[in-house]
Coordinates of C-alpha atoms in Angstrom, one line a residue:
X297 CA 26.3 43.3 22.1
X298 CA 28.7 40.9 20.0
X299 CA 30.6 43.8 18.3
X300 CA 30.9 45.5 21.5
X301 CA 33.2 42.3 23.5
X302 CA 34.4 39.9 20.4
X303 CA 37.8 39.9 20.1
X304 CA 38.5 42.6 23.5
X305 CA 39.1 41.8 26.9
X306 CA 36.3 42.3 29.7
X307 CA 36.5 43.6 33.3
X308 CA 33.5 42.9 35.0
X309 CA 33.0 44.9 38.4
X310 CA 31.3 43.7 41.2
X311 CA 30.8 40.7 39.2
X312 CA 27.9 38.9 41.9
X313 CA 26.8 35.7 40.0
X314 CA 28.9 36.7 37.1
X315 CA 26.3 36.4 34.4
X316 CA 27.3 39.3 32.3
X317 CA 30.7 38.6 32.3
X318 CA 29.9 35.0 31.6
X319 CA 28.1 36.0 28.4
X320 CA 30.7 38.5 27.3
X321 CA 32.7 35.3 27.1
X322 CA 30.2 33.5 25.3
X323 CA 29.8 35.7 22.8
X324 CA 33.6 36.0 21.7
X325 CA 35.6 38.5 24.2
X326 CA 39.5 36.8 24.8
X327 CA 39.6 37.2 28.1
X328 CA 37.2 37.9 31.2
X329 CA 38.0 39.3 34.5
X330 CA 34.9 38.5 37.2
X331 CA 35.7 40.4 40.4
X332 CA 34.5 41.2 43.5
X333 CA 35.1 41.8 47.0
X334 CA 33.1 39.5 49.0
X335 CA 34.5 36.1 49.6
X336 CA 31.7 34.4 49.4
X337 CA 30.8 36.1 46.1
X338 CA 34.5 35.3 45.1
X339 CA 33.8 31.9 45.8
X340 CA 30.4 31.7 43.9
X341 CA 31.9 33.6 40.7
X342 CA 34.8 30.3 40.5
X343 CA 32.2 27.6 41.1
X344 CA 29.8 29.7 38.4
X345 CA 32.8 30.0 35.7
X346 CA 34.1 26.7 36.3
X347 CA 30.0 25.7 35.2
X348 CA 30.7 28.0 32.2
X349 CA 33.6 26.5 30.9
X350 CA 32.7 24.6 28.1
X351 CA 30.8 27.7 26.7
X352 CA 33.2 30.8 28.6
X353 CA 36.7 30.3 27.6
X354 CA 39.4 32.2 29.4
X355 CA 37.8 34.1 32.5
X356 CA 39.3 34.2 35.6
X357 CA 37.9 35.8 38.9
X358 CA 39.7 38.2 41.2
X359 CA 39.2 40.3 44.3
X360 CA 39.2 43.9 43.9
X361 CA 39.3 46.1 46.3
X362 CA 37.9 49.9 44.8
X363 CA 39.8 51.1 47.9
X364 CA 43.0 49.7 46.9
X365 CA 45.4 51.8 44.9
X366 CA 47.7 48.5 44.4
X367 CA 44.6 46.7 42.9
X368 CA 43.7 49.5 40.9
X369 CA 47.1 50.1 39.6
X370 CA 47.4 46.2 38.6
X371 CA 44.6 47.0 36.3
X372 CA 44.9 49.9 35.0
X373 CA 44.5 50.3 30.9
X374 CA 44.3 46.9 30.5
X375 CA 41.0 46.1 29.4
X376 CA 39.4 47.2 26.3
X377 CA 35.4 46.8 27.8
X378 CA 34.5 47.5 31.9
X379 CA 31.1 46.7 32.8
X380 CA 29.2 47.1 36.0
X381 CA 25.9 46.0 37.1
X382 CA 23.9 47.8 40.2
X383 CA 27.6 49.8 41.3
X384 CA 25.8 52.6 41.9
X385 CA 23.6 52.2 45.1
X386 CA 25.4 54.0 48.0
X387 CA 26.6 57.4 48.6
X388 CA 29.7 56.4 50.6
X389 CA 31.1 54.2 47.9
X390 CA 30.4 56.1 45.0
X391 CA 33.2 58.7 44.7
X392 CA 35.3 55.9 45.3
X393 CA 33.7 54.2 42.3
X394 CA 34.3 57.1 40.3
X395 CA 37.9 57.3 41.6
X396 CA 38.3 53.6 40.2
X397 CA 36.9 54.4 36.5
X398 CA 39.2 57.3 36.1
X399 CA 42.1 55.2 37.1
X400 CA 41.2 52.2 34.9
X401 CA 40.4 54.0 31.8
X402 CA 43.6 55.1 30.6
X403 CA 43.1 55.0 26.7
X404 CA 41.1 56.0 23.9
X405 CA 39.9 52.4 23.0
X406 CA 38.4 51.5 26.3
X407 CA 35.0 51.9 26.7
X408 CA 33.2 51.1 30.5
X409 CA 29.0 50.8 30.3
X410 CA 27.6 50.5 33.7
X411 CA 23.8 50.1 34.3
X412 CA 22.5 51.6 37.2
X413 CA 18.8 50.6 38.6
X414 CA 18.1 54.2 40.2
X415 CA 16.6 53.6 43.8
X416 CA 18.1 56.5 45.1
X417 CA 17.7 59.6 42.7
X418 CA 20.3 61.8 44.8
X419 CA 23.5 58.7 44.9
X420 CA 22.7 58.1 41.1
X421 CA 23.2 62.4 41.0
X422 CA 26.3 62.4 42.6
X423 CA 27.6 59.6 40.2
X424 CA 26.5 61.5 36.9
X425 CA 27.8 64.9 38.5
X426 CA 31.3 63.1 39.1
X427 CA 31.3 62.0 35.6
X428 CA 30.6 65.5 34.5
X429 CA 32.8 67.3 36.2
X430 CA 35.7 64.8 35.5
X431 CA 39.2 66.0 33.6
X432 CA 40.0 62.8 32.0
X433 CA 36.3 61.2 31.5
X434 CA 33.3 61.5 29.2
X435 CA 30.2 60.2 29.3
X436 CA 27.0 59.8 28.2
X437 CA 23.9 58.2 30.0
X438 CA 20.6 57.4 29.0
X439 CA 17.2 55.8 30.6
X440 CA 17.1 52.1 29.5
X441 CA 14.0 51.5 31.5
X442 CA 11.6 50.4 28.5
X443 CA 14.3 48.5 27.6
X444 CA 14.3 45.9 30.7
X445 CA 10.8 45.9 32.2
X446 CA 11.6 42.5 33.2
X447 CA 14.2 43.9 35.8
X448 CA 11.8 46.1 37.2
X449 CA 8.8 45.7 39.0
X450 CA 5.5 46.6 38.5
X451 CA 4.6 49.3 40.8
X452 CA 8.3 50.4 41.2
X453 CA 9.6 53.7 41.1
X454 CA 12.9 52.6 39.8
X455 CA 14.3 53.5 36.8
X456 CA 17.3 51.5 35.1
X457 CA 20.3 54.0 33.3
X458 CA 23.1 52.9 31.2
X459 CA 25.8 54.8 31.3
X460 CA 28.5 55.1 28.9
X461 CA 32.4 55.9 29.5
X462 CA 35.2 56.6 27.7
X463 CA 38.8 59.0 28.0
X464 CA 37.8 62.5 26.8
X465 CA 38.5 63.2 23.5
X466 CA 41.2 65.7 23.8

């Protein structure tokens, strides 16, 4: 994971605790965006960076609206890595989702990973089939379930998916 972040600039979406972001920072990225939506989650992502400083140098936390063309547009091409945790859980969101990683990834050198824990087979569908039928976007997704048992439990019929974005090779 340290040659992926080192020396680019993270967007974390729907940051939550802001963990992942946190350790992107740790590990060497410049600069970290946390964001969410939720005020109180907003609120929790400052009081969790400001924890982190000594270790997370240069993040900063942000709403974002995935509704919001102005938020979007603010954005847009400007970081190198976008990661997302759990994005993928609702069917009235997603498209929207999708909408928001075609209009940040702009440029050849961005890459986005999003890891998806698979409750609901038919909203994780409609996310890959968005991705597949983009114009701009590729991607490629795998199961990363054996990867992180610890995420998942036991008896469960979840599944965990990475999946991995870039601007299409044209």
């Amino acid at each position: 994971m340290h040659d992926l972040v080192r020396g680019k600039s993270v967007l974390e979406l729907g940051s939550g605790t802001g963990l992942l972001g946190l350790v992107c920072s740790a590990i060497g990225a410049t600069e970290t965006l946390l964001t969410d939506m939720n005020k109180d989650v907003l609120n929790l992502l400052k009081i969790n960076s400001d924890i982190n400083s000594e270790t997370s140098k240069c993040v900063s936390v942000k709403e974002l609206d995935w509704f919001s063309d102005d938020d979007m547009s603010e954005l847009k091409g400007k970081y190198d890595v976008i990661i997302g945790s759990d994005l993928v859980y609702d069917p009235d969101i997603t498209p929207e989702f999708f909408k928001m990683l075609e209009t940040l990834v702009t440029d050849k050198k961005q890459m986005a990973y999003i890891a998806s824990t698979v409750r609901r087979e038919e909203t994780f569908n409609q996310f890959t089939q968005l991705l597949e039928s983009s114009a701009v976007l590729e991607s490629s997704t795998m199961d990363i379930s054996d990867l992180s048992p610890i995420f998942i439990q036991e008896n469960s019929d979840c599944s965990v998916k990475l999946s991995i974005i870039a601007l299409k090779q044209i």
